[in-house]
XYZ file of C-alpha atoms in Angstrom:
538
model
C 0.000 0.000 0.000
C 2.994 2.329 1.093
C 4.467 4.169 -2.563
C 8.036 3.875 -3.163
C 8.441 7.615 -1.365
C 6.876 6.744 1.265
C 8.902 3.722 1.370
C 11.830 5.888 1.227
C 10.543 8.192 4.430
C 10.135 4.862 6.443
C 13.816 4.260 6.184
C 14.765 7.073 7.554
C 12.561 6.346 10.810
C 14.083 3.265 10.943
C 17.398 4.681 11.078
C 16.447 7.372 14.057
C 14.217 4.452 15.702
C 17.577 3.094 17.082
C 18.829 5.972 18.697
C 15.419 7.706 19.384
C 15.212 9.940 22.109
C 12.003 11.654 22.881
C 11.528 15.308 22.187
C 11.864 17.214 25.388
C 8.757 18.242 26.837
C 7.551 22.215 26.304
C 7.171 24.945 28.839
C 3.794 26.344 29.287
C 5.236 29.429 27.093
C 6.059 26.834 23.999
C 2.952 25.124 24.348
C 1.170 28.743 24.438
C 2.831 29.890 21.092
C 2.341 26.446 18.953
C -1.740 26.959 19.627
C -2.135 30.044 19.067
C -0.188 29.714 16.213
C -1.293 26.579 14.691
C -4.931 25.271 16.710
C -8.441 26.258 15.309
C -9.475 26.986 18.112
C -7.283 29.706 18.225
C -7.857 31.126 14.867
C -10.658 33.737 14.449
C -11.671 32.761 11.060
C -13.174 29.190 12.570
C -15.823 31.446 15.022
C -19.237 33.271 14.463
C -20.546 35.411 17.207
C -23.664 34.578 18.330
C -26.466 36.991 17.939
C -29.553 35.457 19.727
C -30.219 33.498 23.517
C -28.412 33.295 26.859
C -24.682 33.029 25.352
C -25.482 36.306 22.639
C -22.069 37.965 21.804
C -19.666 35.404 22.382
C -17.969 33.320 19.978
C -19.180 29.741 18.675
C -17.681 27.315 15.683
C -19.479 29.037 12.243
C -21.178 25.406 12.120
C -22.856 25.198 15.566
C -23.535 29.300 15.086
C -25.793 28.309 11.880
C -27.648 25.950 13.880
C -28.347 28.310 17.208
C -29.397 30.762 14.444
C -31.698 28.351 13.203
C -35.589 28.045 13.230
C -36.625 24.908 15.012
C -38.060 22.052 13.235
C -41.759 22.771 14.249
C -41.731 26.452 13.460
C -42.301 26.716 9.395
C -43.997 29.636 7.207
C -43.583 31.683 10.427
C -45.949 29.383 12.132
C -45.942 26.729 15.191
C -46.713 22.699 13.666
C -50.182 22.608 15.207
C -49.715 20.044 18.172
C -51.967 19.096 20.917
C -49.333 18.971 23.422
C -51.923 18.329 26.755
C -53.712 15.422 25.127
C -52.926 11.999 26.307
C -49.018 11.779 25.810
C -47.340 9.165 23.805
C -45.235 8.334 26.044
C -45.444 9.086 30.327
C -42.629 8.476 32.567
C -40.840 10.048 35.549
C -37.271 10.327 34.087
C -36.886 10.732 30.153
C -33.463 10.167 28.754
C -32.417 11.451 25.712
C -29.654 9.401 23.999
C -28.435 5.954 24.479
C -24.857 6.566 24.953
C -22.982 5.083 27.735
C -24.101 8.043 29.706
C -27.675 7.895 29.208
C -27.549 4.200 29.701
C -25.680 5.004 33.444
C -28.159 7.155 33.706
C -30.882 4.973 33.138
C -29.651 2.478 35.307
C -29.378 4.314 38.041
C -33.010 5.964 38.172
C -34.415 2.680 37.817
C -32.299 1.670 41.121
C -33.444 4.601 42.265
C -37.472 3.842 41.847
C -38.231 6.007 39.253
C -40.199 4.755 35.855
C -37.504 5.435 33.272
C -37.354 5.783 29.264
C -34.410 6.133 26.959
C -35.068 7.796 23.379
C -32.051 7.468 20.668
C -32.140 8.593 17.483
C -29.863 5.214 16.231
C -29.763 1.982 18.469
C -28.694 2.127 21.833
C -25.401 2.021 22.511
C -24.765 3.878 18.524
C -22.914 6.546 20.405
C -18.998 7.821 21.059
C -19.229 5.681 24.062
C -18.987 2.271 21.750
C -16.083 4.012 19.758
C -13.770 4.718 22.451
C -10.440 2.735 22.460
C -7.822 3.860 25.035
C -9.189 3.612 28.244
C -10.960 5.229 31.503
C -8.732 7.013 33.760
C -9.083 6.350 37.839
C -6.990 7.259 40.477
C -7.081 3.739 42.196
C -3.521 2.524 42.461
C -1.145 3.177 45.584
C 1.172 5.903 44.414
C -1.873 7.907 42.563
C -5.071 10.007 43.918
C -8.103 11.893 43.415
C -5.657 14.841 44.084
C -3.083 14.067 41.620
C -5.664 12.995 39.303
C -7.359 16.557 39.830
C -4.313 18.531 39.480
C -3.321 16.828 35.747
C -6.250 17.292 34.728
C -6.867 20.459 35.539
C -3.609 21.625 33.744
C -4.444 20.029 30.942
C -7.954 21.905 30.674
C -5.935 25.191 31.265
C -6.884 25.803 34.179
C -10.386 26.508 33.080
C -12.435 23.242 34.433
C -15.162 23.973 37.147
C -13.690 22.862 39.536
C -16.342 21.314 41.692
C -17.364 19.145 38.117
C -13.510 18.484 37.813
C -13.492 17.074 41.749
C -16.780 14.798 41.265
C -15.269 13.363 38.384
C -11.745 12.639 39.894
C -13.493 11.645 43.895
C -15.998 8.980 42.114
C -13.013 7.649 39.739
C -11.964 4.741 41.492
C -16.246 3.605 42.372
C -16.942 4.252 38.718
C -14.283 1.199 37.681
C -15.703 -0.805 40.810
C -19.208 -0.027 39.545
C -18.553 -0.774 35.920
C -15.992 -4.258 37.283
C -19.212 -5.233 39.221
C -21.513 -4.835 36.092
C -19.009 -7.177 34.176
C -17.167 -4.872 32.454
C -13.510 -7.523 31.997
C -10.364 -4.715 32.160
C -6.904 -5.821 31.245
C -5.610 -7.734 34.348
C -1.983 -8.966 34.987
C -1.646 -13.230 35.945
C -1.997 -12.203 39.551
C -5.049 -10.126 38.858
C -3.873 -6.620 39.164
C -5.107 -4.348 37.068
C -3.212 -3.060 33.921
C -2.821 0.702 33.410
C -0.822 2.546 31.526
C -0.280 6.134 31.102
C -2.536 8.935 28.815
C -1.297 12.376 27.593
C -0.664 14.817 30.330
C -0.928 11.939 32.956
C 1.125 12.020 35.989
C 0.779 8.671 36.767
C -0.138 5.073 35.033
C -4.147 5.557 35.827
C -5.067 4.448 32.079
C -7.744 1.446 32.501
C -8.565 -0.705 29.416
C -10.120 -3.426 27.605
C -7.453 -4.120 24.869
C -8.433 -1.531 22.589
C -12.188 -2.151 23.015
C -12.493 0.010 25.712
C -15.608 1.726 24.889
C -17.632 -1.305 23.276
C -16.252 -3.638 26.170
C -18.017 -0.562 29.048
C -21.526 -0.526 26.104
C -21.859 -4.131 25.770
C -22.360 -4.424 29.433
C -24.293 -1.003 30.316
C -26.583 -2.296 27.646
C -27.079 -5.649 28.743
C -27.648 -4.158 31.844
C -30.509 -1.735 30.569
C -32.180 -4.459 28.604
C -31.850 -7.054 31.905
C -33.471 -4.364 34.057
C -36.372 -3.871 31.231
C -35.564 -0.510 30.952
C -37.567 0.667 27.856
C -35.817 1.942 24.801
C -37.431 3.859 22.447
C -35.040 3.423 19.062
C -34.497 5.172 15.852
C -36.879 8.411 17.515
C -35.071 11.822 17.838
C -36.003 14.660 20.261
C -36.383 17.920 18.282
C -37.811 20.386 21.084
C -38.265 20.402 24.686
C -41.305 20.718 26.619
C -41.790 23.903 29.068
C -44.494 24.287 32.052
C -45.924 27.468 32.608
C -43.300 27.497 35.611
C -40.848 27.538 33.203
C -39.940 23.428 34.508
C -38.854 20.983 31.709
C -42.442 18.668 31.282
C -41.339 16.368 27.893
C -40.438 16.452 24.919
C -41.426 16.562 21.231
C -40.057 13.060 19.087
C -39.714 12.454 15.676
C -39.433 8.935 14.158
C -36.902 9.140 11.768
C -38.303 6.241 9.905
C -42.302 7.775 9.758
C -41.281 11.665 10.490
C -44.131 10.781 13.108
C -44.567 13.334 15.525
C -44.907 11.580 19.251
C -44.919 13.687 22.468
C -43.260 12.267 25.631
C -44.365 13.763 29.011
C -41.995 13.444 32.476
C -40.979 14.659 35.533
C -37.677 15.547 34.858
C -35.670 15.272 31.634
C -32.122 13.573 30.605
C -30.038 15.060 28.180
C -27.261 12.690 27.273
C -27.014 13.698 23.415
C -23.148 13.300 23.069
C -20.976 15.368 20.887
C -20.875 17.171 17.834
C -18.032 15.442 15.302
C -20.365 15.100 12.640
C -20.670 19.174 11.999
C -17.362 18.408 10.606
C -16.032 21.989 12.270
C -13.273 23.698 10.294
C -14.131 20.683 7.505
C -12.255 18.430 9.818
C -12.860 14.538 9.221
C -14.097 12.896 12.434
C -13.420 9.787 14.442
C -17.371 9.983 15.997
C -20.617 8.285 15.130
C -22.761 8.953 12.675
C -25.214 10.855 14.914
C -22.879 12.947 16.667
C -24.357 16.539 15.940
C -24.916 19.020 18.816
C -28.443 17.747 18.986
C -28.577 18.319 22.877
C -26.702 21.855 22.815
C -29.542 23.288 20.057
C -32.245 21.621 22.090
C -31.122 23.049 25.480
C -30.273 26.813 23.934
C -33.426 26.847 22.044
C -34.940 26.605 25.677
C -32.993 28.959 27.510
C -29.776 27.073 28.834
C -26.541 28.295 29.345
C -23.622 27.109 27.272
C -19.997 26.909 28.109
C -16.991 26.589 26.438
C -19.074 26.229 23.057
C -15.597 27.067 21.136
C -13.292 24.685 22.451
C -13.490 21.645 20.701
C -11.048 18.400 20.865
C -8.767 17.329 17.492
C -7.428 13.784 18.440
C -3.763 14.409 17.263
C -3.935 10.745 15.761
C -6.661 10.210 13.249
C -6.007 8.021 10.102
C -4.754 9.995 7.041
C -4.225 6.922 4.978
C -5.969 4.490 3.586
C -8.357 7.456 1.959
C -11.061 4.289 2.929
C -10.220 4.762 6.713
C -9.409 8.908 6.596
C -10.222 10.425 9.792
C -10.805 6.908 12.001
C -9.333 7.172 15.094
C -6.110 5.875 16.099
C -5.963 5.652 20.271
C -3.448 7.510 22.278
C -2.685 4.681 23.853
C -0.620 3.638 20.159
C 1.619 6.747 21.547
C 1.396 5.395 25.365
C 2.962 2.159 24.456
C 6.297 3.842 22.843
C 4.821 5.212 19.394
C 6.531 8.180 18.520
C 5.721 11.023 15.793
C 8.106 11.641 12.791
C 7.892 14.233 10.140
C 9.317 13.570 6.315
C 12.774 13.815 7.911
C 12.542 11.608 10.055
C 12.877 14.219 12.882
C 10.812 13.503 16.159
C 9.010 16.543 16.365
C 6.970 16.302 19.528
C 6.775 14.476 22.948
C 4.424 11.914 22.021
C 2.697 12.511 25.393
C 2.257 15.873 25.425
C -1.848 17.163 25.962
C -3.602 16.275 22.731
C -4.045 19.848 22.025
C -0.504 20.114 21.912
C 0.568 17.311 19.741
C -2.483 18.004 17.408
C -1.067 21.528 16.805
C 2.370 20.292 16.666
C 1.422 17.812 13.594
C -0.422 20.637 12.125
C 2.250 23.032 11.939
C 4.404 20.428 10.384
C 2.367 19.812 8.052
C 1.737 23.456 7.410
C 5.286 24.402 7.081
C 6.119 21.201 4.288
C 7.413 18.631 6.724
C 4.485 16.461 6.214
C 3.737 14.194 3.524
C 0.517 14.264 0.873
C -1.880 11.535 0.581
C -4.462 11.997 -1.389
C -6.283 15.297 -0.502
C -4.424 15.401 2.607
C -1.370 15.964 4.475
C -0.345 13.747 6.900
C 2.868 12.818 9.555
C 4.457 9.203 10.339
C 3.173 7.253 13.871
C 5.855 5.121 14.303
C 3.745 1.387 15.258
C 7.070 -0.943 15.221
C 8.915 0.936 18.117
C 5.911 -0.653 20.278
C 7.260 -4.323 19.422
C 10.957 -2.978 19.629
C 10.151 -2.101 23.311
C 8.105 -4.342 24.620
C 8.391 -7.256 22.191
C 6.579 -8.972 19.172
C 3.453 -10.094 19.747
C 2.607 -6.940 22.081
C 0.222 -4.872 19.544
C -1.789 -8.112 18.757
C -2.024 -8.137 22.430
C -3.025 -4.534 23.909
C -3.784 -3.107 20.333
C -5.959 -6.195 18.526
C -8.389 -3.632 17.109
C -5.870 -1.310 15.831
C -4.102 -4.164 14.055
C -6.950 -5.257 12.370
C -8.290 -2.037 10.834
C -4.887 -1.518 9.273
C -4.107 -5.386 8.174
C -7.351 -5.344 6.124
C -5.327 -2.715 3.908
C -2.384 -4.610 3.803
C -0.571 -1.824 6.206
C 1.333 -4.107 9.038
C 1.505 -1.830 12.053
C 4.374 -3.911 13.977
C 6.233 -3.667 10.603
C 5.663 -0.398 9.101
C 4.478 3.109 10.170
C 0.939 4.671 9.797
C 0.076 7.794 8.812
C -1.997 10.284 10.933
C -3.382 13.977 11.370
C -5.528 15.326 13.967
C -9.598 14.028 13.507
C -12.307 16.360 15.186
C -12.769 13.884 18.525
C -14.713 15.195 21.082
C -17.007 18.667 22.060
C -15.096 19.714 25.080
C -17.753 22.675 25.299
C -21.479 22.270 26.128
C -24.488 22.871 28.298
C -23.172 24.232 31.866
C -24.782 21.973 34.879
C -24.659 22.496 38.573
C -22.093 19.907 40.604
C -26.085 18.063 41.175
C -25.956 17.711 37.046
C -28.845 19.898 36.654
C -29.106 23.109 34.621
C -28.678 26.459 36.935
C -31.902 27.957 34.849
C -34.083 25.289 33.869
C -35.809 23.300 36.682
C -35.561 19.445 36.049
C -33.318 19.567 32.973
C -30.292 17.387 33.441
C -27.406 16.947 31.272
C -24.544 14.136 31.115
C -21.784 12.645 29.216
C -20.018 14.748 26.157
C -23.082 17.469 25.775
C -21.789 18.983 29.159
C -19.522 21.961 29.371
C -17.357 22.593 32.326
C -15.737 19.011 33.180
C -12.918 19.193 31.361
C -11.785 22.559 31.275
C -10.191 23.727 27.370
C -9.285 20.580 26.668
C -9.342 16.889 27.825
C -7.137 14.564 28.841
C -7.304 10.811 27.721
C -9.369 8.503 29.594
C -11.464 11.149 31.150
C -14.551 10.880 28.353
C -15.312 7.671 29.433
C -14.861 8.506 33.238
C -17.667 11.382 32.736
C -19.921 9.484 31.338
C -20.384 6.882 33.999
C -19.525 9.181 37.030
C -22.330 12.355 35.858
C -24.559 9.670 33.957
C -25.098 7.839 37.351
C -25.149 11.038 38.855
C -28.245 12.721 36.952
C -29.540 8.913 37.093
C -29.978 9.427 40.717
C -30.571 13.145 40.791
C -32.917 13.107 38.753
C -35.488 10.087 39.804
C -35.132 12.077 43.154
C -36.275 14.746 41.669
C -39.033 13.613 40.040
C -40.389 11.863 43.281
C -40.559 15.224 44.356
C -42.482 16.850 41.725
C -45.841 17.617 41.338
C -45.439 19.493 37.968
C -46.853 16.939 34.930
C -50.335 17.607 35.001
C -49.270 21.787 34.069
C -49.923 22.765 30.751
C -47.108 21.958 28.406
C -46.635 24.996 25.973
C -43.374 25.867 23.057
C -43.362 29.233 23.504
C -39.751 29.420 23.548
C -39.715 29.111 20.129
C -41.769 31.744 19.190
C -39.219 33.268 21.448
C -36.409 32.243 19.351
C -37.950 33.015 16.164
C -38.900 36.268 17.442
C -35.067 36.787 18.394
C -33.727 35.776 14.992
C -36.205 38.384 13.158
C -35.073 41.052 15.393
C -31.534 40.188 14.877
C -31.793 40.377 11.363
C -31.569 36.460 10.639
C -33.997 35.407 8.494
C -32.800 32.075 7.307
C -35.123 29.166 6.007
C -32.641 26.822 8.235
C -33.579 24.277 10.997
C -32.286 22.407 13.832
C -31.217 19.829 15.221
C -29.313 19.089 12.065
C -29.905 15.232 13.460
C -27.859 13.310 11.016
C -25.426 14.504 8.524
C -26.199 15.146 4.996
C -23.140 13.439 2.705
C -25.228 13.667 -0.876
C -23.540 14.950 -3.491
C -26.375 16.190 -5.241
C -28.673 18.421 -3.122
C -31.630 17.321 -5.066
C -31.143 13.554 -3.282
């Protein structure tokens, strides 16, 4: 698969792979200076300012700006969809999820526990969420020289210092029960013979806290949340989006308005208090970044929430794994786990010049690879440019039959192109990962403005800070998902709310806001699914 100058480029890794020393690690000034320099999320010309709701005047990716700016999907012809939203509801439960990731499937576990009558709703099948695509790991302080403190302390460098930190010191405190939660459930992490548990160590990590499942992580941690849901005869209501939320008079979330995306059946869902667990927003494609995230990963839950009158935060700092796929063109923008880089992978430009620690914070190494690429030091593949991951230095250290081990998946993908990882280098550039931005929640889970609106898992802004360290996704998702589980079916045993009338006047509101601004566009939201057609007409 590899052309003859590629071949050519390989050689000279080989030659440095023998007397490879890392790149030294930068100083907060060097690290500064390479993002603003080379990140998007430093550069203007990725950011709109948004003109309309609770975050008006601050700065959002163009993409998510065009759907805040948008009309929602039952407003048309300057009109509400005529809905009778106080007859007898489709659907009637305490706690409503929305989304079947692994944190809406915590979630859901947890308010049954709790008592409360619970429903998921998921656009795909549950568990089709970023949950089932993670590879690397979950992070937990749980090992004798580590803690919640240390734990705390890298991650909150590696968010810039920007975290909340009493979201940041949930997450980090209810580590080490999330893994003993999730070990209980079934969930089989890499063990040594005496039945220690392996870990390894993540960019920006301290400390070997990396937990994993080969390179399964993520469908390992779905396989037996789900199992768990369908055991506990949770209902699941598949292939059925949420496009609005339901206000009281009070201003309390009451339900939601569902579409089937097979019917485009409209279906109301009425409940005491309200889940959103809607994940992230890859498939926007920000900056026209290829993605490593499902197919339904579009901001749903942030354009839901806004519409309504919640707070976002963070809304322009977004995550580029520094390690996507750049070649095969078949597998462009997959993801290639950190943990490739934890296990002794290093990063090589045309040269043959290690250009970066390969443990450096992902924002770091993702600009790094850009800027080489940028300044002619990468290589071009097709429509893209691209750097050298060097795969064989993992067998060289730790001996053959070690990627087949800890990176099965990994070796797969790749061998089914005839690209042999513990032979050859792969190529990689940064893939748009993960919305480190979203809906800002109280250390409870709960919106500060919106009674009985929760939020969970990747549509929650705050956790991580700027940026996220490895590991960490799939730590929020269980800790805050079981969190709002149990928050929330408390919650709703306490309310007497869902007999009010039910009313969408917050979209007139919005509507009313875009005229006024000036924006009178013919576009909805939630986009819902991406739209790859080449012809419009389709």
């Amino acid at each position: 698969m590899y052309t003859s100058a590629m071949q050519a480029q390989i050689k000279k890794i080989e030659t440095a792979r023998g007397k490879h020393t890392e790149p030294p690690r930068k100083s907060a000034d060097e690290k500064n200076k390479l993002l603003a320099a080379f990140h998007p999320d430093y550069q203007a010309a990725s950011f709109a300012t948004l003109q309309v709701g609770p975050n008006a005047g601050e700065k959002a990716p163009i993409e998510l700006a065009e759907q805040l700016h948008s009309n929602s999907r039952l407003y048309t012809d300057g009109a509400l969809t005529p809905i009778d939203l106080n007859a007898a509801p489709h659907y009637d439960t305490d706690v409503l999820i929305i989304g079947g990731g692994g944190a809406g499937m915590a979630a859901a576990i947890e308010a049954h526990h709790a008592g409360a009558r619970v429903a998921i709703v998921t656009k795909l099948r549950m568990g089709d969420a970023n949950s089932m695509m993670a590879e690397g790991g979950i992070q937990a302080a749980d090992k004798a020289n580590d803690s919640p403190a240390q734990h705390y302390l890298d991650a909150f460098g590696g968010g810039h210092y920007k975290a909340k930190p009493e979201l940041l010191k949930r997450l980090v405190l209810d580590g080490p029960g999330a893994i003993d939660w999730l070990t209980n459930l079934g969930v089989l992490f890499d063990r040594e013979a005496d039945g220690t548990m392996v870990t390894h160590h993540g960019g920006g990590t301290s400390r070997k806290r990396m937990h994993a499942c080969a390179d399964y992580t993520g469908a390992e941690i779905t396989r037996v949340l789900r199992d768990e849901v369908q055991s506990l005869g949770i209902p699941c209501i598949e292939y059925t989006s949420a496009i609005e939320l339901l206000l009281d008079e009070s201003g309390y979330i009451g339900g939601a308005v569902l579409m089937n995306m097979l019917t485009h059946q409209i279906e109301i869902a009425r409940c005491k208090s309200l889940i959103l667990a809607t994940g992230g927003a890859g498939r926007m494609h920000y900056n026209g970044f290829p993605t490593s995230n499902h197919y339904g990963a579009t901001a749903d839950g942030l354009v839901l929430a806004y519409r309504a009158g919640a707070r976002l935060l963070y809304q322009d700092a977004l995550q580029y794994h520094p390690t996507g796929v750049a070649y095969p063109v078949q597998l462009f923008g997959a993801l290639v786990t950190e943990k490739v880089r934890a296990l002794g992978a290093g990063l090589y430009n045309t040269q043959g010049e290690a250009f970066i620690h390969p443990l450096e914070t992902r924002d770091v190494v993702s600009a790094a690879i850009m800027r080489e690429c940028t300044e002619s030091r990468g290589i071009a593949v097709g429509e893209a440019t691209a750097v050298w991951l060097d795969s064989p230095n993992i067998e060289r250290i730790h001996g053959d039959g070690h990627i087949e081990q800890h990176l099965p998946g990994m070796l797969r993908m790749f061998m089914n192109y005839d690209i042999d990882m513990r032979r050859t280098p792969i190529l990689v550039y940064p893939t748009l990962h993960y919305q480190n931005g979203g809906i800002e929640i109280e250390p409870n889970g709960a919106t500060p403005n919106i009674p009985n609106l929760y939020v969970a898992g990747e549509a929650v802004g705050g956790i991580h800070g700027r940026n996220r360290l490895m590991g960490n996704s799939l730590l929020d998702v269980i800790v805050f998902g079981r969190l709002t589980g149990k928050n929330a079916a408390a919650q709703a045993h306490k309310s007497t709310k869902t007999k009010n009338a039910l009313h969408l006047q917050h979209i007139l509101d919005h509507a009313q806001s875009l005229k006024k601004a000036g924006l009178n566009t013919s576009k909805i939201s939630p986009l819902l699914l991406p739209n790859y057609a080449r012809n419009s007409s389709l």
